[in-house]
Coordinates of C-alpha atoms in Angstrom, one line a residue:
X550 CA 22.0 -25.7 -10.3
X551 CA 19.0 -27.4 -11.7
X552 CA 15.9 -26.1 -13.7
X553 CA 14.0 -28.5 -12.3
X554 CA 14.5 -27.7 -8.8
X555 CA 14.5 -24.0 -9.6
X556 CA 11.0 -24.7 -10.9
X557 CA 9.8 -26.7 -7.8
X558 CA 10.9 -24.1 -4.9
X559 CA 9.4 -21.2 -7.0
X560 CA 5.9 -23.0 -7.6
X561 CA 6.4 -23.6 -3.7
X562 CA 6.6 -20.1 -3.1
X563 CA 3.7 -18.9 -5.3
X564 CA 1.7 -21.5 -3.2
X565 CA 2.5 -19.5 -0.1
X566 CA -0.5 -16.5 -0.5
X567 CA -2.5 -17.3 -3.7
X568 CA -5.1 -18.2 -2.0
X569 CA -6.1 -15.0 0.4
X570 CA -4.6 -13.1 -3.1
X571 CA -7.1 -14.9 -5.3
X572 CA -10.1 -14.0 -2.5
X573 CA -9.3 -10.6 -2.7
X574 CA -9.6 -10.6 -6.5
X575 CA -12.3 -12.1 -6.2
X576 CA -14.2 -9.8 -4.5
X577 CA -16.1 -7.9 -7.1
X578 CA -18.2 -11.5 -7.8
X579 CA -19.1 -12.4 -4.6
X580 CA -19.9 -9.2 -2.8
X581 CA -23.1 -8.8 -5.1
X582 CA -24.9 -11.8 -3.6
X583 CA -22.8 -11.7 0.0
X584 CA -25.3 -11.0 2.5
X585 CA -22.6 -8.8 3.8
X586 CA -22.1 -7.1 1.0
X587 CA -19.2 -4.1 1.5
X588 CA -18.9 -4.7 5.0
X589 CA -17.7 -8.6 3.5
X590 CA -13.7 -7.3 3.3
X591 CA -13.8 -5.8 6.5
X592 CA -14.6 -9.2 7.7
X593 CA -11.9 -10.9 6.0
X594 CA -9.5 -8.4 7.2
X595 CA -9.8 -9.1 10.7
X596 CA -10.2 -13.2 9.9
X597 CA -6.7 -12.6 8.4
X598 CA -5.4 -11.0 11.1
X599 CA -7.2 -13.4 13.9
X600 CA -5.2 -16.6 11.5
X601 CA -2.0 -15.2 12.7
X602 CA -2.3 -17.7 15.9
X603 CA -0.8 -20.0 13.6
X604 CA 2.9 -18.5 13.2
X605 CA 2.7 -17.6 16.5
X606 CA 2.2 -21.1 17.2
X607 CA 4.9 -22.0 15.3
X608 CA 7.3 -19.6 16.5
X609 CA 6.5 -19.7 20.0
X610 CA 6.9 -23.9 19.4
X611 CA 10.8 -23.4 17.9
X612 CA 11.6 -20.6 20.4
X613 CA 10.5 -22.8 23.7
X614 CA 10.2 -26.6 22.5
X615 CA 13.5 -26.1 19.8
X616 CA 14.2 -29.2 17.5
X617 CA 10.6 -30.9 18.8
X618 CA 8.5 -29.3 15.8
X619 CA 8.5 -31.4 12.7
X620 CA 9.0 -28.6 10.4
X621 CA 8.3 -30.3 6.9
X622 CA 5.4 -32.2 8.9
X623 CA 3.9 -29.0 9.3
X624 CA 3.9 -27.8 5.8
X625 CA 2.5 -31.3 4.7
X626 CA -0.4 -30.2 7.0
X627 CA -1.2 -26.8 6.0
X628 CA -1.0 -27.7 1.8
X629 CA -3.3 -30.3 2.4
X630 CA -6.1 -28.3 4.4
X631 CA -5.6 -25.4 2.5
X632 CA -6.3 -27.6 -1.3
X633 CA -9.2 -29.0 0.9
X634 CA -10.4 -25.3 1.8
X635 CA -10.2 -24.5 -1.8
X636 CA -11.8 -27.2 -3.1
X637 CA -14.7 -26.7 -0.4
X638 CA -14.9 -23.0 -1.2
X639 CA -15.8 -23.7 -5.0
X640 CA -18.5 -25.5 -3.9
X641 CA -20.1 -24.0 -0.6
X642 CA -18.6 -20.1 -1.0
X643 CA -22.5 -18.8 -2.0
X644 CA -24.2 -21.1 0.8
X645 CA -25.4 -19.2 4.0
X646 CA -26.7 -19.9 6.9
X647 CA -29.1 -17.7 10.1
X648 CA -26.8 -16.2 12.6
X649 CA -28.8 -14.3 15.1
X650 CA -31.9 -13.8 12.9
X651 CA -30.1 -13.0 9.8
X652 CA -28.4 -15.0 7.0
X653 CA -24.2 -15.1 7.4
X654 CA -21.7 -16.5 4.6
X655 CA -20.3 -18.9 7.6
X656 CA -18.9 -21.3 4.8
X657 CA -17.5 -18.8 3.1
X658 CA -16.3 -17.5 6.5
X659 CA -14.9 -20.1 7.9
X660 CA -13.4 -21.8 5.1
X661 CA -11.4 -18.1 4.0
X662 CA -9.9 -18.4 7.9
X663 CA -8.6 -21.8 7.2
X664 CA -7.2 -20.4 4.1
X665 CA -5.9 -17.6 5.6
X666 CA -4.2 -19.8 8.4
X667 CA -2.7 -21.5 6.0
X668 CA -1.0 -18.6 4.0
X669 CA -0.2 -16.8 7.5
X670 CA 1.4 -19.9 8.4
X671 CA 3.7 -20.6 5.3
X672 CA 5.8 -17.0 6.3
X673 CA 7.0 -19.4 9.3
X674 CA 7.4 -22.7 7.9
X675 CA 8.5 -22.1 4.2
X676 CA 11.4 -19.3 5.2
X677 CA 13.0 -21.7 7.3
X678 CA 12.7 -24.8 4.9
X679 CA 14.4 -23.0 2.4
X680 CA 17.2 -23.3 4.6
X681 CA 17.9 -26.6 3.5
X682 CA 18.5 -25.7 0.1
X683 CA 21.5 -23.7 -1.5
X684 CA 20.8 -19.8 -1.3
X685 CA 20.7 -19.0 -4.9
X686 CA 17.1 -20.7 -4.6
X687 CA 16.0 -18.7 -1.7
X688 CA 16.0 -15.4 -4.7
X689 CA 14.1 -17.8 -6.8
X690 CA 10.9 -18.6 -3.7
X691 CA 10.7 -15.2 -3.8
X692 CA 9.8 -15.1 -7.4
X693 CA 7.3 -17.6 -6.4
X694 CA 5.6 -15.4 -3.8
X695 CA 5.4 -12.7 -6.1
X696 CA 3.8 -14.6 -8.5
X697 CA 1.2 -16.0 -6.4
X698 CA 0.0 -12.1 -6.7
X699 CA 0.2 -12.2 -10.2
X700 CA -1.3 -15.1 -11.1
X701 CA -4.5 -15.1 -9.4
X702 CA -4.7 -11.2 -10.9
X703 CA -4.2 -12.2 -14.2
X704 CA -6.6 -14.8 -14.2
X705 CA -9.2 -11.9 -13.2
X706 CA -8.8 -9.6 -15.5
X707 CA -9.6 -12.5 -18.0
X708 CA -12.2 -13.4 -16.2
X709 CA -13.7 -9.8 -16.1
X710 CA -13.7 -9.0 -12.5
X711 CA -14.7 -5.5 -12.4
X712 CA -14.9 -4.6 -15.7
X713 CA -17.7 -1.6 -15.8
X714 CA -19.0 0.7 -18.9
X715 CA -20.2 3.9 -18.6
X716 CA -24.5 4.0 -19.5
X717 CA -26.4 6.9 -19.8
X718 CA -28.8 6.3 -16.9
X719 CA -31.6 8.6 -18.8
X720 CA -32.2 5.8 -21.5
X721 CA -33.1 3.2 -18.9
X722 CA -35.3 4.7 -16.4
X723 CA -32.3 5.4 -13.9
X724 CA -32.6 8.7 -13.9
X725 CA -30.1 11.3 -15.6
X726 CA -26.1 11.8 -16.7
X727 CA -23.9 8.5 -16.6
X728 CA -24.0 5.6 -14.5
X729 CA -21.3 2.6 -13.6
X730 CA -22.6 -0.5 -15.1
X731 CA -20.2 -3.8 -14.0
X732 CA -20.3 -6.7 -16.9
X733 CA -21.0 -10.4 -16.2
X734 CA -17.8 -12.2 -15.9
X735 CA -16.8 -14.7 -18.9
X736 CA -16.6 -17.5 -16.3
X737 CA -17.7 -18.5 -12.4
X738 CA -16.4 -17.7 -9.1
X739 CA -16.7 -21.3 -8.9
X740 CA -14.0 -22.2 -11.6
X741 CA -12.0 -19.7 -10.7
X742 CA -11.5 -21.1 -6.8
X743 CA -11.0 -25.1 -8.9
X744 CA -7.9 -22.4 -10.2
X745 CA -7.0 -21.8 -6.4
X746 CA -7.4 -25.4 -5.5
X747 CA -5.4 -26.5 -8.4
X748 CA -2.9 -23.9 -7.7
X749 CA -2.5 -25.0 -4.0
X750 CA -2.6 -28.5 -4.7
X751 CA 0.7 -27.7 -7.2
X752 CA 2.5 -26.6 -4.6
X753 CA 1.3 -29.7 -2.4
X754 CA 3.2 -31.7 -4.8
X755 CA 6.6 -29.4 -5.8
X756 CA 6.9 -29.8 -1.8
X757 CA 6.7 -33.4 -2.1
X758 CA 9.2 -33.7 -4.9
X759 CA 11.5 -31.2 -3.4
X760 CA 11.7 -33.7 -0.6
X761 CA 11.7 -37.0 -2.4
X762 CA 13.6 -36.3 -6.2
X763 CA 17.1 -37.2 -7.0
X764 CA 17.9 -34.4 -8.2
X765 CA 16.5 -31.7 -5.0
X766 CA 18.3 -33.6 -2.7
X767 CA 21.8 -33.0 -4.5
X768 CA 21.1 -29.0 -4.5
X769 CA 20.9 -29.5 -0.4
X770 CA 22.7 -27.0 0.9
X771 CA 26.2 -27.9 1.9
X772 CA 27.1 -25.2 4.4
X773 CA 24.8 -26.6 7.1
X774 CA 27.8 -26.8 9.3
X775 CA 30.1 -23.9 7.3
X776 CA 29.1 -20.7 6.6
X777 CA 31.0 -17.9 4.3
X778 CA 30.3 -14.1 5.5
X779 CA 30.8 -10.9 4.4
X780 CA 31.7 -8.6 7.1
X781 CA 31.5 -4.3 6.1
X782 CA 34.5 -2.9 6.6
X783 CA 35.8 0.8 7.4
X784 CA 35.8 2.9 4.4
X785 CA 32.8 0.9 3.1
X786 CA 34.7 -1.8 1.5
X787 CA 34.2 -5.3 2.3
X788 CA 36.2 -8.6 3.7
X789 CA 35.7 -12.0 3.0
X790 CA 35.6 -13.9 6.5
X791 CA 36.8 -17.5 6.1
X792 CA 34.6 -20.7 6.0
X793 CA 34.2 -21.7 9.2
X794 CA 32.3 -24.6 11.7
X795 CA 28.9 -23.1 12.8
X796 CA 28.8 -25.0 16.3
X797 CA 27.2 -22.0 18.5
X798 CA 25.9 -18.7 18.6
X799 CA 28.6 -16.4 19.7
X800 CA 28.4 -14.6 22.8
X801 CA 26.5 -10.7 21.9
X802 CA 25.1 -12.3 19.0
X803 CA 21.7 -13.1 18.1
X804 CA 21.8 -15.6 15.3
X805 CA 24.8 -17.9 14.2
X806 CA 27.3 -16.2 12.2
X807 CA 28.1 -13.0 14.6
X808 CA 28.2 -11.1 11.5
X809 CA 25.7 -8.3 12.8
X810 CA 25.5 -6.6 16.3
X811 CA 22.6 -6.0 18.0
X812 CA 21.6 -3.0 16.8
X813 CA 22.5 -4.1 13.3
X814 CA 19.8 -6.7 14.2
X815 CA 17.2 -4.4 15.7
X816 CA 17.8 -2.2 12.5
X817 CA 17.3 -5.5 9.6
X818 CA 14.1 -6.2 11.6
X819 CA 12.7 -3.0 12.1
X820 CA 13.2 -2.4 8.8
X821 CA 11.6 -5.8 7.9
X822 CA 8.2 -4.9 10.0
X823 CA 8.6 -1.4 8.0
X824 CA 8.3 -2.6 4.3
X825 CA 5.7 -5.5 5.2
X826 CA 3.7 -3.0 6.8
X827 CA 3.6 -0.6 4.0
X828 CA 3.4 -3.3 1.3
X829 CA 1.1 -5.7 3.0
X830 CA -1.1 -3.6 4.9
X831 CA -1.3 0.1 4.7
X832 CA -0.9 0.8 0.9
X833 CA -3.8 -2.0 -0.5
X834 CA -5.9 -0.6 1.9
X835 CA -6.3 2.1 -0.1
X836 CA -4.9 1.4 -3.9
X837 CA -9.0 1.7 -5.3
X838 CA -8.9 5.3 -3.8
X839 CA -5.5 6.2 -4.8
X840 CA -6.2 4.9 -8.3
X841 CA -10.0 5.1 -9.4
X842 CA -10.2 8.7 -9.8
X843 CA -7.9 8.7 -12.5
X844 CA -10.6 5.6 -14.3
X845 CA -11.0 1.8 -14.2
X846 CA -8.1 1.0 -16.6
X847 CA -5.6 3.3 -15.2
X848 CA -7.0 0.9 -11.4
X849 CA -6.1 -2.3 -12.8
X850 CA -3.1 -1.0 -15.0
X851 CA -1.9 -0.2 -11.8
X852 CA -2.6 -3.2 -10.1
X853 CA -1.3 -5.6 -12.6
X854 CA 1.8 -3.7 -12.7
X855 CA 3.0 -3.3 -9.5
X856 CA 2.0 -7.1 -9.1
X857 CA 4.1 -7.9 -12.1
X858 CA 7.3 -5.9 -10.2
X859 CA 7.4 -7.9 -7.5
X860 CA 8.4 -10.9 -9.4
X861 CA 10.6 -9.2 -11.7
X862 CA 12.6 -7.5 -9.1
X863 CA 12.9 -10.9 -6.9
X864 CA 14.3 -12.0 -10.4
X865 CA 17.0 -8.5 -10.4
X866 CA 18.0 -9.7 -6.7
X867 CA 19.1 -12.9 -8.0
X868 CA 21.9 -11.2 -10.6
X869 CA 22.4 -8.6 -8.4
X870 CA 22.6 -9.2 -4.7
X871 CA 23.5 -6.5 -2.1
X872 CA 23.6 -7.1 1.7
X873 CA 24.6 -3.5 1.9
X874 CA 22.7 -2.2 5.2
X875 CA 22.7 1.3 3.5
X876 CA 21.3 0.2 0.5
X877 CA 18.5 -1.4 1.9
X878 CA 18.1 1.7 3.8
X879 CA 18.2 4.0 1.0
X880 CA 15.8 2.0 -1.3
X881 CA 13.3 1.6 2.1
X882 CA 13.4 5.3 1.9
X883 CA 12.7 6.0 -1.9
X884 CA 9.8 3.5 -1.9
X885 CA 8.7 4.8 1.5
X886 CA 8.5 8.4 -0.4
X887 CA 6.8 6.6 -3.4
X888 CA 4.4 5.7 -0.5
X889 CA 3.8 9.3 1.0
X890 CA 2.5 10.3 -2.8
X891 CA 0.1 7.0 -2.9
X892 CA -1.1 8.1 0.4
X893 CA -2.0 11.7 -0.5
X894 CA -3.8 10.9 -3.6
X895 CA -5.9 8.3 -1.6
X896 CA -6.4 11.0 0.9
X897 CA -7.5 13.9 -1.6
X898 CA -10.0 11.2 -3.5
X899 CA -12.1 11.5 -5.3
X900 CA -10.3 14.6 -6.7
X901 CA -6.7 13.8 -6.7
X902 CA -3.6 16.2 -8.4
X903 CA -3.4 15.9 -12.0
X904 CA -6.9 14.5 -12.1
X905 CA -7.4 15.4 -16.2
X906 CA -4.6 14.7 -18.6
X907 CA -2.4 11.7 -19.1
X908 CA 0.1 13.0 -16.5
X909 CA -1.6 12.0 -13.5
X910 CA -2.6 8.7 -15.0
X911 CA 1.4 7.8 -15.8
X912 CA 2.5 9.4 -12.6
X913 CA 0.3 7.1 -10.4
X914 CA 1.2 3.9 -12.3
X915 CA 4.2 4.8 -12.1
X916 CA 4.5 5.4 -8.3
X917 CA 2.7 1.8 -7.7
X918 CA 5.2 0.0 -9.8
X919 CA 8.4 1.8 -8.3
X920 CA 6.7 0.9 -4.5
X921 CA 6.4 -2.4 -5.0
X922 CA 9.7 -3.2 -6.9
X923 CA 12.0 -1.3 -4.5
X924 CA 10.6 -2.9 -1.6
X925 CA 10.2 -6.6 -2.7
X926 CA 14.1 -6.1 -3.7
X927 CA 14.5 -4.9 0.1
X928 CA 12.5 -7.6 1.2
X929 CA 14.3 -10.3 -1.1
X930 CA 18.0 -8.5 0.5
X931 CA 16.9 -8.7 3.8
X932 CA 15.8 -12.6 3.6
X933 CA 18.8 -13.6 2.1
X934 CA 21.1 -11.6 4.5
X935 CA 19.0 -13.2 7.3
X936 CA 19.2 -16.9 6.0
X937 CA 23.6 -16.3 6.3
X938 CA 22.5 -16.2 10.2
X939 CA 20.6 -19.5 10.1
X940 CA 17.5 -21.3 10.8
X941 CA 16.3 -19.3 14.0
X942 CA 17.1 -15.7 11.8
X943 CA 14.2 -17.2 9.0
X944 CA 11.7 -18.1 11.6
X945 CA 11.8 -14.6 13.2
X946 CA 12.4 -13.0 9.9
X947 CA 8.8 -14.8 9.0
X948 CA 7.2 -14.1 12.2
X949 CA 8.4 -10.0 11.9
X950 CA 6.8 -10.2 8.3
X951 CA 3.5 -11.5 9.6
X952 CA 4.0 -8.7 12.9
X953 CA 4.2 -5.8 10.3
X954 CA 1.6 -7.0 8.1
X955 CA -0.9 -7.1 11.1
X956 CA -0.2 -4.1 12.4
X957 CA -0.6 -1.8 8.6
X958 CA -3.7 -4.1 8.4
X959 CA -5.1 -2.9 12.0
X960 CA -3.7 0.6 11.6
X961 CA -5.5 0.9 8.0
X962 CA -8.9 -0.7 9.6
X963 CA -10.6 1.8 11.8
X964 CA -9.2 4.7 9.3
X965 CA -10.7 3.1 6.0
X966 CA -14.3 1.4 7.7
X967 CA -15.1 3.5 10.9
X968 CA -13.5 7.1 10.6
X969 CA -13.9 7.0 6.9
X970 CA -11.0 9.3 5.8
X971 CA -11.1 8.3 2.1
X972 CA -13.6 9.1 -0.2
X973 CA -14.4 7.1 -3.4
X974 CA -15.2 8.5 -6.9
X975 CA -17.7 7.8 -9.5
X976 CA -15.4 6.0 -11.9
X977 CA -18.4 7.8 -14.8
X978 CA -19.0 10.9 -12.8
X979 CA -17.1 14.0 -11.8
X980 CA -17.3 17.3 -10.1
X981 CA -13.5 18.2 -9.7
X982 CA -12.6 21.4 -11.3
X983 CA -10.4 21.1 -14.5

């Protein structure tokens, strides 16, 4: 297989979301001069979820008007407006304008929905593209979309978004006892969407080569017509199921191979909508009050962690595959459990367990990293048993990850910004008992 193309599907995957992940970021620097200050990602949480039009689009194009959607057309079109969004957004994000008698960030707005189209989009489009390429790659797009977590994070934390010190309040006229005090980051909001723009724009062209280089179009996958199967057998062995011609759907069967029955299907999918919703939209809806009790470093330890085990276990799923149903089930579970402790200590914030000491610090980290790594190795499993079942199985597959996204994010909404069931702590500040 070549490096090359290895490196071209996996800069094509970390193009996917690094732009809605770099806007999140972000935040800390805009919010400050946002006329909409906190309420500004509650808006972009419902923008995100209102861009999910476009892979319903999509799917509702391949499931009624099949073979009429130009599929790598489509991808042209979303890399190039979402470059041009970025590029826009470094240059109009701070502009505002009078909306019903009082000023509104409609660039930045309006620019973060195209954006967010865009990235909502790619679930549908990239998924089934890969498709065209052998299967070891699909392991290594997966790499890709965990990096375009990383990435945008690391870039950050150099840039000094959210860095704070603790001042005694008493010495400037701010009253008594200490005070959070956020440092001036080492360079713009503006230059770090140029990084967005430059980021998107890279996977604009590895698309481009991927379709035009010598050397992508030889690592085409060759099974278009052929697929090879593994089929679980009694005892919990396995059987390898002959090559065969891939001419129809068989009759009970949803996708092409007839591997899975139904409820085999209705159990990969559920469990797909599961893990997105837990990764994408339940658990960073409250990481800041699971994590900021315990102080600002263990926060972005945490954050740049678990963002750093995505990737690395993408990288694990490549050396060791499993389309064992049970395993996926299992690991589900464990990180599901990992969840349940994330979620309490968001819930008991601002005075989690094991508030003083080291052992509550580890112990969070910890939980973060083992959540995220378990699940993106279900998530990696469960895309690569799905792309043995064909085209149609990746569409879905990208549509069910954008369905249990949007539902953790709506679920998460009214809990987080109306009802208010978590509480933040004073990251200088506290009254818990020892």
């Amino acid at each position: 297989m070549s490096l090359v193309v290895h490196a071209l599907v996996c800069l094509l995957g970390t193009g996917s979301w690094v732009a809605i992940n770099g806007m999140w970021v972000e935040l800390p620097l805009i919010v400050p001069s946002a006329p909409e200050g906190w309420f500004l990602p509650s808006c972009l949480t419902v923008i995100t979820q209102l861009a999910n039009v476009g892979p319903l689009a999509v799917t509702l194009a391949h499931r009624f008007l099949p073979g009429r959607l130009s599929e790598v057309g489509v991808i042209y079109a979303i890399l190039s407006l979402g470059s041009l969004a970025c590029l826009l957004l470094a240059f109009f994000w701070g502009e505002t304008s009078v909306v019903g008698g009082s000023p509104r960030s409609v660039a930045l707005l309006s620019l973060f929905f195209l954006l967010a189209l865009v990235d909502c989009t790619s679930s549908v489009t990239f998924l089934p593209y890969m498709q065209r390429l052998r299967a070891p790659y699909l392991s290594t797009y997966f790499v890709g979309e965990g990096l375009s977590g990383l990435l945008p994070g690391l870039v950050a934390l150099g840039q000094g978004v959210g860095t704070l010190r603790c001042v005694n309040g008493s010495q400037q006229g701010n009253g008594t006892g200490l005070r959070a005090e956020y440092q001036p980051a080492r360079f713009s909001a503006t230059a770090f969407f140029l990084f967005l723009c430059a980021m998107t724009a890279s996977c604009l062209a590895s698309f481009l080569l991927l379709n035009h280089l010598p050397a992508a179009r030889r690592e085409q996958a060759k099974e278009k017509y052929r697929v090879r199967v593994q089929m679980e057998v009694a005892g919990g062995g396995r059987a390898t199921v002959e090559e065969r011609p891939r001419l129809s759907d068989p009759a009970g069967s949803l996708f092409g191979s007839g591997t899975y029955s139904w409820p085999q299907v209705a159990y990969i999918f559920g469990l797909l909508g599961w893990v997105n919703a837990l990764t994408n939209g339940v658990l960073p809806a409250v990481q800041s009050y699971s994590c900021l009790p315990y102080g600002n470093t263990t926060y972005h330890l945490s954050a740049t962690l678990a963002a750093l085990a995505n990737p690395l276990a993408c990288l694990l799923g490549m050396y060791l595959p499993s389309r064992s149903l049970m395993l996926m089930g299992v690991l589900s579970l464990a990180g599901s459990l990992f969840a349940c402790y994330i979620m309490a200590m968001a819930v008991l914030s601002p005075c989690p367990l094991l508030l003083h000491g080291s052992h509550g610090v580890v112990l969070i980290i910890l939980c973060w990293v083992l959540f995220v790594g378990l699940l993106s190795y279900v998530k990696l499993m469960i895309g690569v048993v799905l792309r043995d079942e064909g085209h149609s199985a990746l569409v879905w597959c990208g549509a069910m990850v954008q369905l249990g996204s949007m539902v953790g994010a709506l679920l998460m909404f009214p809990l987080v910004n109306v009802y208010n069931l978590f509480h933040s702590g004073d990251p200088c500040n506290t009254s818990c008992p020892d």
